[in-house]
Short mmCIF file of C-alpha atoms in Angstrom, two decimals:
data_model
loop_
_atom_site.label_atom_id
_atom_site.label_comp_id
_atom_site.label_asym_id
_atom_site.label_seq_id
_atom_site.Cartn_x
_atom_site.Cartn_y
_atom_site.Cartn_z
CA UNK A 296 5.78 7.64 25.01
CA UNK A 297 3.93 10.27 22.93
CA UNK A 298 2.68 9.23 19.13
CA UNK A 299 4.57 11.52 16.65
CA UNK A 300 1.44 12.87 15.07
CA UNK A 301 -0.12 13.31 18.31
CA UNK A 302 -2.73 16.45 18.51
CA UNK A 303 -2.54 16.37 14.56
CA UNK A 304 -6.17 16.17 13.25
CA UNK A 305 -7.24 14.59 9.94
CA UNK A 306 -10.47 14.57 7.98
CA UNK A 307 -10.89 11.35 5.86
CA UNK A 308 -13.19 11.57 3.14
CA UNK A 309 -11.49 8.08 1.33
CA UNK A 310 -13.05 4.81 1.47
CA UNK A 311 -11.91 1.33 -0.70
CA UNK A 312 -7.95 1.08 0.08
CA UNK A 313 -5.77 3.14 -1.25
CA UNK A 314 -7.07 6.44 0.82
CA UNK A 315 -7.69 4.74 4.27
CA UNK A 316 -4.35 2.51 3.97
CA UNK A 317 -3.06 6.17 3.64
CA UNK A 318 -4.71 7.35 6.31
CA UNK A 319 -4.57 3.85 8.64
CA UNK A 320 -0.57 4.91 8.56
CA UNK A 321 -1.25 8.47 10.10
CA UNK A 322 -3.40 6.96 12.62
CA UNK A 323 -1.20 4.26 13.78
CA UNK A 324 1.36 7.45 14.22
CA UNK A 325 -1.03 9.30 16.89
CA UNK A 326 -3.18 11.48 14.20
CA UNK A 327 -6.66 11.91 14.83
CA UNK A 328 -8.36 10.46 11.72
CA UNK A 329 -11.90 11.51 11.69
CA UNK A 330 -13.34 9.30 8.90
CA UNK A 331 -16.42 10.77 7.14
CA UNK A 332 -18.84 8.36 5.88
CA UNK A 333 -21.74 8.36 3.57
CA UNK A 334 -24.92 8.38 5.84
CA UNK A 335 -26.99 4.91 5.49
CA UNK A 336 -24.18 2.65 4.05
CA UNK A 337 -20.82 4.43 4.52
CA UNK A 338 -17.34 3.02 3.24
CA UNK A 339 -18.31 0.46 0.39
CA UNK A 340 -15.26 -1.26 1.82
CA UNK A 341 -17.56 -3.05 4.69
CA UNK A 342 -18.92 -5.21 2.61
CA UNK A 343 -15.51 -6.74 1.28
CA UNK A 344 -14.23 -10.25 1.20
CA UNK A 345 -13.10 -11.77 3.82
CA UNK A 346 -16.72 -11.19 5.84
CA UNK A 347 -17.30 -12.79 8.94
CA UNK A 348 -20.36 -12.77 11.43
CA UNK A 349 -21.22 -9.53 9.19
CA UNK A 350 -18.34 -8.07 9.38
CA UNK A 351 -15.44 -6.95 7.08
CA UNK A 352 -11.88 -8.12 7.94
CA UNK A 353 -10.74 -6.55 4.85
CA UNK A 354 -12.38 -2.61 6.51
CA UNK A 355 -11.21 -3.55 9.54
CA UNK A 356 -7.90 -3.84 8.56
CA UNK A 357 -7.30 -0.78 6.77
CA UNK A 358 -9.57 1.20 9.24
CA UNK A 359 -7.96 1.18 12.33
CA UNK A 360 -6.82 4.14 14.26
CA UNK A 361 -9.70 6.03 13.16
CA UNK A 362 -12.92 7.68 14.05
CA UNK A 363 -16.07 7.33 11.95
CA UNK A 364 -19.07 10.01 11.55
CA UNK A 365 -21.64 9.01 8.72
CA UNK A 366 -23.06 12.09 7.15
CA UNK A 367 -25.84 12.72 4.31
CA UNK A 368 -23.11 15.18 2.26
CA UNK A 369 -25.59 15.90 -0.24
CA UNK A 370 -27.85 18.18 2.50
CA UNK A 371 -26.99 21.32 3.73
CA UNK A 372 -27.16 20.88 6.78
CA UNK A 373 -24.54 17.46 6.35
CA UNK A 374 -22.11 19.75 4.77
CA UNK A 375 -22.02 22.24 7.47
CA UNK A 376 -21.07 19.84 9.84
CA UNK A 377 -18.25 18.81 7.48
CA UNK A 378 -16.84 22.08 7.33
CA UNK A 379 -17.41 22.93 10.64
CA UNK A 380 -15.02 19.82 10.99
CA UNK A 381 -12.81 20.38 8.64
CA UNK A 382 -12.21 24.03 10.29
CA UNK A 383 -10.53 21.92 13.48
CA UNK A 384 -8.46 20.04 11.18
CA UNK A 385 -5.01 20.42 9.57
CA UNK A 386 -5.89 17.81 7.18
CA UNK A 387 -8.10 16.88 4.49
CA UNK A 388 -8.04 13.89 2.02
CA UNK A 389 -10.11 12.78 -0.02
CA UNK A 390 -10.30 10.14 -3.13
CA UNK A 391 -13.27 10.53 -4.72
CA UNK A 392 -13.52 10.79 -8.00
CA UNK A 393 -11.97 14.35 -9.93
CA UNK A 394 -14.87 16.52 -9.52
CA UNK A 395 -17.06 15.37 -6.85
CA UNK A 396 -16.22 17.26 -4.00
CA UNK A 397 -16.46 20.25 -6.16
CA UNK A 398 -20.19 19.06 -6.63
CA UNK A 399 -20.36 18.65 -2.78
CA UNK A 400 -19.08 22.16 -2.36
CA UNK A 401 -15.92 20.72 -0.30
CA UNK A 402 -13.50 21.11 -2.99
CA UNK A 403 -10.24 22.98 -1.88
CA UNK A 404 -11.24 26.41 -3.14
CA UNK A 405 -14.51 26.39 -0.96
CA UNK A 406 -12.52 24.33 2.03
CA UNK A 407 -9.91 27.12 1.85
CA UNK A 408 -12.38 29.96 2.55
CA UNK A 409 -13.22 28.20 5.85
CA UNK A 410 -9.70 26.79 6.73
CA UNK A 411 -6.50 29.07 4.88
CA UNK A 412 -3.92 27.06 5.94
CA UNK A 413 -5.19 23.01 5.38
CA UNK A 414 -2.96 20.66 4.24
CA UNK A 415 -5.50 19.13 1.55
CA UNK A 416 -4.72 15.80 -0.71
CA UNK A 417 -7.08 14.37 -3.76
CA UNK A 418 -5.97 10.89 -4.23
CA UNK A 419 -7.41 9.81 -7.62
CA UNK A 420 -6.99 7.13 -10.47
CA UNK A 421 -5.00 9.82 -12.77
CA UNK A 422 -4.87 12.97 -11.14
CA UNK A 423 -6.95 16.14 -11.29
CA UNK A 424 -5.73 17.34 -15.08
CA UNK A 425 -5.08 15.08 -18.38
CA UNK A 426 -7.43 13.54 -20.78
CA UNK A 427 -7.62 10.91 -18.55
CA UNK A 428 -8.56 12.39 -15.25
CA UNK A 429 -11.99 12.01 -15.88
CA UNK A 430 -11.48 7.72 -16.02
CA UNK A 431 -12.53 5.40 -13.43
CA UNK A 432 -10.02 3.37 -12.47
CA UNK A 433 -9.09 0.79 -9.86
CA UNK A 434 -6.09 -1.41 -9.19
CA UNK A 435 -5.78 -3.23 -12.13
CA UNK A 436 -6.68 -1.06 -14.53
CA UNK A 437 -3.81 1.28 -13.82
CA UNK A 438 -1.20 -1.64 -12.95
CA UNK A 439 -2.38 -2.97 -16.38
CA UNK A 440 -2.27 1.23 -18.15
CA UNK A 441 0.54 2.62 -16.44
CA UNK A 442 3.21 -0.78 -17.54
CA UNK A 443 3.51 -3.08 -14.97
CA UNK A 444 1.09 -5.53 -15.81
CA UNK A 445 3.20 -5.48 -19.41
CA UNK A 446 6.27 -6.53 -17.63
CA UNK A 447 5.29 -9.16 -15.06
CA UNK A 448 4.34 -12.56 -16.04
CA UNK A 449 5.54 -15.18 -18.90
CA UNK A 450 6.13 -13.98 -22.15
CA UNK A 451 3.10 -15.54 -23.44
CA UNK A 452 0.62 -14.55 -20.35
CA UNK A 453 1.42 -11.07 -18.72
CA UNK A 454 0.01 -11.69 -15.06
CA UNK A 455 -1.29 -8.91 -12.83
CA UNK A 456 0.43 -8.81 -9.38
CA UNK A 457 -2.01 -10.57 -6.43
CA UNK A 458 -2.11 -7.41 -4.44
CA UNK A 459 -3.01 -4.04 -5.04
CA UNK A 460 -0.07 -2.80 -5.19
CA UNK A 461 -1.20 0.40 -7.37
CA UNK A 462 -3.86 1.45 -4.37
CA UNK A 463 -1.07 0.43 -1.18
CA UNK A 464 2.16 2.24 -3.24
CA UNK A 465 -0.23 5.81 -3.80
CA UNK A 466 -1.67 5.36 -0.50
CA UNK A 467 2.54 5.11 1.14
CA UNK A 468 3.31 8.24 -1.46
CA UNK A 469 0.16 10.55 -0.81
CA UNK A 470 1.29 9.90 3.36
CA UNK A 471 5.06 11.38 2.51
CA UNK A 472 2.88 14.01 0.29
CA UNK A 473 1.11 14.82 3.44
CA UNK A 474 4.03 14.81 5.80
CA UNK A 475 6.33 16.84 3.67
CA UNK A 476 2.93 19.70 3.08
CA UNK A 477 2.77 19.16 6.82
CA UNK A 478 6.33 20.04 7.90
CA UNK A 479 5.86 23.21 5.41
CA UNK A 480 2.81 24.10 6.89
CA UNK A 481 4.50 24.22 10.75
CA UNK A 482 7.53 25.99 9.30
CA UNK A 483 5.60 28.71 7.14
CA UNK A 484 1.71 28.55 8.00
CA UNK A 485 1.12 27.69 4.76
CA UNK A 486 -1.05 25.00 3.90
CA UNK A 487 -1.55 23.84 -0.19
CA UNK A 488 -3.35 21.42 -2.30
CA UNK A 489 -1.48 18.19 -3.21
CA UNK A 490 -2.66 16.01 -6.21
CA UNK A 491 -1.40 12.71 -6.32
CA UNK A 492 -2.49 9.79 -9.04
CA UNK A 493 -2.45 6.37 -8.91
CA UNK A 494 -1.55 6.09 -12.67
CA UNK A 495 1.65 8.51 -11.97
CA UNK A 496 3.04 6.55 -8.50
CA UNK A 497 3.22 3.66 -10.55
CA UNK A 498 4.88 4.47 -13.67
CA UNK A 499 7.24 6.50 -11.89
CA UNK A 500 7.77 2.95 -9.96
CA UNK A 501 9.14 1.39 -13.06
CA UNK A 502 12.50 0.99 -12.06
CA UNK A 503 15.12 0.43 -15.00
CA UNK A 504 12.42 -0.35 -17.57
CA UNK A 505 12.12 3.35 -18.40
CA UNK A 506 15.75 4.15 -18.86
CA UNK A 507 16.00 1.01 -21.45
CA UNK A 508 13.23 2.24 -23.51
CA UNK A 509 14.63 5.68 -24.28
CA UNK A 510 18.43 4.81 -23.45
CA UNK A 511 18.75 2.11 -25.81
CA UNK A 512 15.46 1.33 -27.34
CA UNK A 513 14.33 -1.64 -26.32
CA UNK A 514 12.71 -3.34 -23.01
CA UNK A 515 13.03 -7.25 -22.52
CA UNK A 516 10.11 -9.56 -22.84
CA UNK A 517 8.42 -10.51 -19.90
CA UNK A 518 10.90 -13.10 -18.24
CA UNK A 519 8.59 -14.62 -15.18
CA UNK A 520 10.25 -15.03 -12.22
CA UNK A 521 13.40 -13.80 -13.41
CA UNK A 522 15.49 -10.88 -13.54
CA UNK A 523 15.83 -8.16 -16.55
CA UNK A 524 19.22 -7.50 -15.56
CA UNK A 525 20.92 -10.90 -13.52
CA UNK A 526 20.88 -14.28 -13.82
CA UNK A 527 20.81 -16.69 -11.93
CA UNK A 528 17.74 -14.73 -10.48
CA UNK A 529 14.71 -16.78 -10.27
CA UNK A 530 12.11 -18.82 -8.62
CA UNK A 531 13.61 -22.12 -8.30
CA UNK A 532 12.01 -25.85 -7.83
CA UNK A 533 12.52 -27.87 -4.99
CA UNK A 534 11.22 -31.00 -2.94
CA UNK A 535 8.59 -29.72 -1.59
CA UNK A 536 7.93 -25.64 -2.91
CA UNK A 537 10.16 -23.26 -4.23
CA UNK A 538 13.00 -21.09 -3.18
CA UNK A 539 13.94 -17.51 -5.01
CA UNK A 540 17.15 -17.35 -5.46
CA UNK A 541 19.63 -14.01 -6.59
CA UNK A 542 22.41 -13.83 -7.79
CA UNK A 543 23.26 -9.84 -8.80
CA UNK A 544 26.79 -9.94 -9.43
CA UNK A 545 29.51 -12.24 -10.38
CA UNK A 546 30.69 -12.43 -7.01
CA UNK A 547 27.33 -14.00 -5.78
CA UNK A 548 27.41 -16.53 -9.08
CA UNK A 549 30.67 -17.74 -7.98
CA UNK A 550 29.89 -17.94 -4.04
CA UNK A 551 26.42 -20.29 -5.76
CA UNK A 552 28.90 -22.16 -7.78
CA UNK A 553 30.75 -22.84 -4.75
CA UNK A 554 27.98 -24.29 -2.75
CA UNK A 555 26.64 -26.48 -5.91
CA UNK A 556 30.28 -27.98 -6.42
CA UNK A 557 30.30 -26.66 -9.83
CA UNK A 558 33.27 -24.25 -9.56
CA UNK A 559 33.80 -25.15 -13.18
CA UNK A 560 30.66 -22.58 -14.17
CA UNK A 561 32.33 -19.47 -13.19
CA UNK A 562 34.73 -20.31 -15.90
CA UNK A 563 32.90 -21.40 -18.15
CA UNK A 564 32.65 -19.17 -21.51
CA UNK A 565 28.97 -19.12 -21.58
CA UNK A 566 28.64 -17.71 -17.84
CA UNK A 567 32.08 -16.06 -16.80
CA UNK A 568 30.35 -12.62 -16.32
CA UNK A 569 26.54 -11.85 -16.10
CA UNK A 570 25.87 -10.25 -19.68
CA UNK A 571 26.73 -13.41 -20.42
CA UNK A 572 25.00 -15.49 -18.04
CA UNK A 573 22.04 -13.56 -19.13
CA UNK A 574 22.77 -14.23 -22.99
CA UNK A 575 22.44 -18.13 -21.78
CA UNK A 576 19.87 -17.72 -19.03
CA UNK A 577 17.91 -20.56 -20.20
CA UNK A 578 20.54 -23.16 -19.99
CA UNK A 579 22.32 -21.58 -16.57
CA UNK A 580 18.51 -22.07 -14.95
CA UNK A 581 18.09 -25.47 -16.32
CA UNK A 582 21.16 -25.92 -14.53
CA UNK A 583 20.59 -24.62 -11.04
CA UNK A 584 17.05 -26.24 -11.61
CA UNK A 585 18.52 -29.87 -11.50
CA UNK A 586 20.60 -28.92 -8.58
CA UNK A 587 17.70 -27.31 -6.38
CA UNK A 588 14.97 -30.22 -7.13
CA UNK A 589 17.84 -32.31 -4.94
CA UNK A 590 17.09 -30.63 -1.53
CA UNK A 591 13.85 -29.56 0.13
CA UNK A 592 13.00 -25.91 0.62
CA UNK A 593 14.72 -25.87 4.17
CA UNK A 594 17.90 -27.81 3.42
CA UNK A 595 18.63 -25.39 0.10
CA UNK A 596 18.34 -22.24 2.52
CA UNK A 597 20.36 -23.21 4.84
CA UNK A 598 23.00 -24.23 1.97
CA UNK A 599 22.53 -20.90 0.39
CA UNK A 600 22.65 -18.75 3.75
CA UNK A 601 25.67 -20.37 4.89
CA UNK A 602 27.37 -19.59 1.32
CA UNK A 603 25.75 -16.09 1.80
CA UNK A 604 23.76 -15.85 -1.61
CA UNK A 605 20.26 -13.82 -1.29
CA UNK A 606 17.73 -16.98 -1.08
CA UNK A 607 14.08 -17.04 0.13
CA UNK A 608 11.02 -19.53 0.57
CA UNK A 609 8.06 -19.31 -1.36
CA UNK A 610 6.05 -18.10 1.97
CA UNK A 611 2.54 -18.73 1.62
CA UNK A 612 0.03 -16.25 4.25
CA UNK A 613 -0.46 -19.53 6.83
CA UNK A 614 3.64 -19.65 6.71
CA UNK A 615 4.14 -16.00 7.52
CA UNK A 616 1.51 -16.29 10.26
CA UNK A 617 4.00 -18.19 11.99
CA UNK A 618 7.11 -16.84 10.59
CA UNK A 619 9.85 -15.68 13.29
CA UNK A 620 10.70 -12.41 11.44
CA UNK A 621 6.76 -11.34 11.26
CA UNK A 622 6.63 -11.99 15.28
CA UNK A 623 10.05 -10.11 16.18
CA UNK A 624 8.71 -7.24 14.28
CA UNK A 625 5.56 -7.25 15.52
CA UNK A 626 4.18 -7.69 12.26
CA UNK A 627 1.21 -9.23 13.38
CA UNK A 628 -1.07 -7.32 15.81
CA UNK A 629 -4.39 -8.85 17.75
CA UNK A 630 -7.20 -6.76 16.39
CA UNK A 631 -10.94 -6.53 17.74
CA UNK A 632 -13.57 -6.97 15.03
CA UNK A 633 -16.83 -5.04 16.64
CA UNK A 634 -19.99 -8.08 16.62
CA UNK A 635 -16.78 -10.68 14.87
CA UNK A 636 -14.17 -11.37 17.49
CA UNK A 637 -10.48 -10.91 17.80
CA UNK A 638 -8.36 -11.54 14.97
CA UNK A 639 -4.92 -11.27 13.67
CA UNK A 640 -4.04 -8.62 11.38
CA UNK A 641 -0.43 -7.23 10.16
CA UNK A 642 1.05 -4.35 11.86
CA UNK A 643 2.68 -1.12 10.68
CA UNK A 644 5.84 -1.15 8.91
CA UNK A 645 7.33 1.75 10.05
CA UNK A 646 9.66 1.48 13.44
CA UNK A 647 10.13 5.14 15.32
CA UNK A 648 13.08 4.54 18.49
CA UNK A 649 10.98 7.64 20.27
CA UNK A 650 7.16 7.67 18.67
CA UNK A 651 6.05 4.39 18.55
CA UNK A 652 3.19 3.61 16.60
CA UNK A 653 0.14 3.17 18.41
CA UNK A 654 -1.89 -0.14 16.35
CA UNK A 655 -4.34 -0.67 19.27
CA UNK A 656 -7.72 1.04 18.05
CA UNK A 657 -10.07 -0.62 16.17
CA UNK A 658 -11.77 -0.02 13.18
CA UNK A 659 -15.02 2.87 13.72
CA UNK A 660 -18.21 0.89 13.43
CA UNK A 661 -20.38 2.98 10.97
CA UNK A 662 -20.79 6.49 12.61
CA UNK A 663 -19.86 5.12 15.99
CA UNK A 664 -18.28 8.73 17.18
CA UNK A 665 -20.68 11.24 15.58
CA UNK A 666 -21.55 12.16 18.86
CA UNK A 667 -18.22 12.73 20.23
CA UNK A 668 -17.36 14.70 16.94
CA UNK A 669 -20.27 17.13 16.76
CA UNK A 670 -19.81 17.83 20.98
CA UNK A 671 -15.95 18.89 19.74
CA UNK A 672 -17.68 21.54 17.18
CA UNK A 673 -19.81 22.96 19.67
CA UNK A 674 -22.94 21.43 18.88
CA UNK A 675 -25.49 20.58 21.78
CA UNK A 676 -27.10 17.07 22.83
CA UNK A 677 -30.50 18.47 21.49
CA UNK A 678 -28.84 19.64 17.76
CA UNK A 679 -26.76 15.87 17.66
CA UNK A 680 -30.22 14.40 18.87
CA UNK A 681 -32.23 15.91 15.86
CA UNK A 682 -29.46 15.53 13.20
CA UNK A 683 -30.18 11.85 14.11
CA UNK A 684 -33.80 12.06 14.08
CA UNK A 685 -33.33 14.03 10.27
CA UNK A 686 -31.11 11.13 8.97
CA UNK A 687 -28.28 13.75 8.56
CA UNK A 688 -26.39 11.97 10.56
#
């Protein structure tokens, strides 16, 4: 079956995560993602932890599915080629920082002289306008500016999230950015430029937190593990790890109640509804504490999924490698590491019933298909040969 994205052509300035995890999507969907490197070093992302035999697990994760050219973008004769590229394309993004690909002469005005109707996307920390576009940022500092950091943890600790979710949840919006521009584009001919912030995908991410601060005037202390708006909802103890457990209504609380053998809560005047369960949180979880601690992680899921109440393990990474779910979705995909090996990596998210996604090309070494590339422009052996010899490629 065909890709859905198949004869679609992308030019990837990004490098780090949050562009190419943007980009790795399109890929896996049958674009052509031509990823532009800096000449002599290219993504700073190959030299991230984990590295093996040289090698970057964490680039070649996020960099499959794509092509890589390394150019010197500072020489005239390295931006030519990128605009001589770019004018195949339908695509551009980039996630440098506000202002540099102006400096490069690549910026969308200049782009658009070349190529009218290109779909182009800046992915930055803030955004192209504010007082703060002009900030570096990476994950944490915009989990930690934009209000999430404020809300997870214990009230004495906040806690940023393990992941970065801030680069993975822009990189996910700026590919619906690009779709949506795209499906414009095919309809009308009309390409446009789409700014999209890092800072902005995650306060807009907020979920109820917003609402409570200029509804009613308040937003909850950091609560853990638990829930601002149910209870019982929260990481529970147990014999050997821990089990989340969610309660979201009172019909759940009393199907829990059932399965404890403590009917006698759902009457009781301290948790008969869930305001009030939440008014007494401490005591309900002190109680569903001393009944979890009783059963091991496996025994309490199976009590809790034949009682139907939303439960889950604690899955550390070595669990999910062997988790059942991750395998029937093909959540984990055997990936070649160029001068590494073979390794296992996850797999794309997204299920299509006619397009599959395609996950089965490796991560570009550095400038591996410069060759290829330039040929496509029109450029002869002898030109490729001496942009080589010039270090401009």
């Amino acid at each position: 079956m065909a890709t859905a994205l198949e004869g679609i052509r992308i030019v990837d300035f990004t490098r780090m995560y949050s562009g190419p995890y943007c980009t790795m999507l399109l890929g896996d969907m049958g674009a052509e993602v031509i990823k532009i490197e800096r000449a002599g070093g290219g993504d700073e992302a190959r030299l991230l932890y984990p590295v093996k035999d040289g090698e970057s697990g964490y680039f070649a994760y996020v960099n499959r599915s794509k092509k890589s050219i390394a150019l010197n973008l500072k020489s005239d004769e390295g931006k030519k080629i990128a605009l001589d590229i770019i004018r195949t394309a339908d695509i551009l993004i980039e996630n440098f920082s506000p202002g540099t690909m102006k400096r490069l002469g690549l910026d969308y005005e200049t782009v658009k002289q070349v190529k009218p109707d290109i779909v182009y996307a800046s992915l930055s920390g803030f955004g192209q306008t504010g007082p703060y576009h002009f900030k570096p940022a990476y994950d944490g500092i915009i989990l930690s500016m934009a209000g999430m950091v404020s809300l997870s943890g214990f009230p004495d600790k906040p806690v940023r999230p393990g992941p970065a979710v801030a680069d993975s949840a822009t990189g996910v919006h700026c590919a619906l950015a690009i779709m949506t521009a795209l499906c414009h584009k095919l309809r009308t001919g009309e390409g446009q430029y789409i700014d999209i912030a890092m800072f902005d995908t995650i306060f807009s991410m907020l979920e109820g937190f917003v609402p409570m601060a200029t509804m009613l005037g308040t937003v909850p202390d950091r609560f853990g593990n638990g829930n601002a708006s149910s209870a019982p909802y929260n990481m529970y103890k147990t014999k050997d790890g821990y089990v989340n457990i969610a309660t979201a209504n009172d019909k759940l609380f009393a199907s829990m109640a059932k399965a404890m053998k403590r009917e006698d809560l759902v009457e009781n005047p301290k948790f008969c509804t869930n305001y009030l369960r939440k008014q007494n949180v401490d005591e309900l979880d002190e109680i569903v504490s001393a009944w979890t601690a009783q059963f091991t992680c496996d025994e309490l899921i199976s009590i809790l999924d034949e009682a139907k109440v939303p439960a889950g393990k604690m899955n550390t990474i070595f669990d999910l490698l062997e988790d059942p779910q991750i395998e029937a979705r093909d959540m984990l995909i055997d990936q070649e590491v160029p001068g590494s090996g073979t390794y296992k990596f996850p797999g794309n998210p997204i299920k299509f019933s006619n397009t599959p996604v395609d996950t089965s090309r490796r991560a570009p070494e550095l400038g591996e298909n410069a060759a290829e590339i330039l040929a496509e422009c029109g450029y002869s052996q002898e030109q490729i040969d001496k942009l080589s010899a010039d270090g401009v490629i």
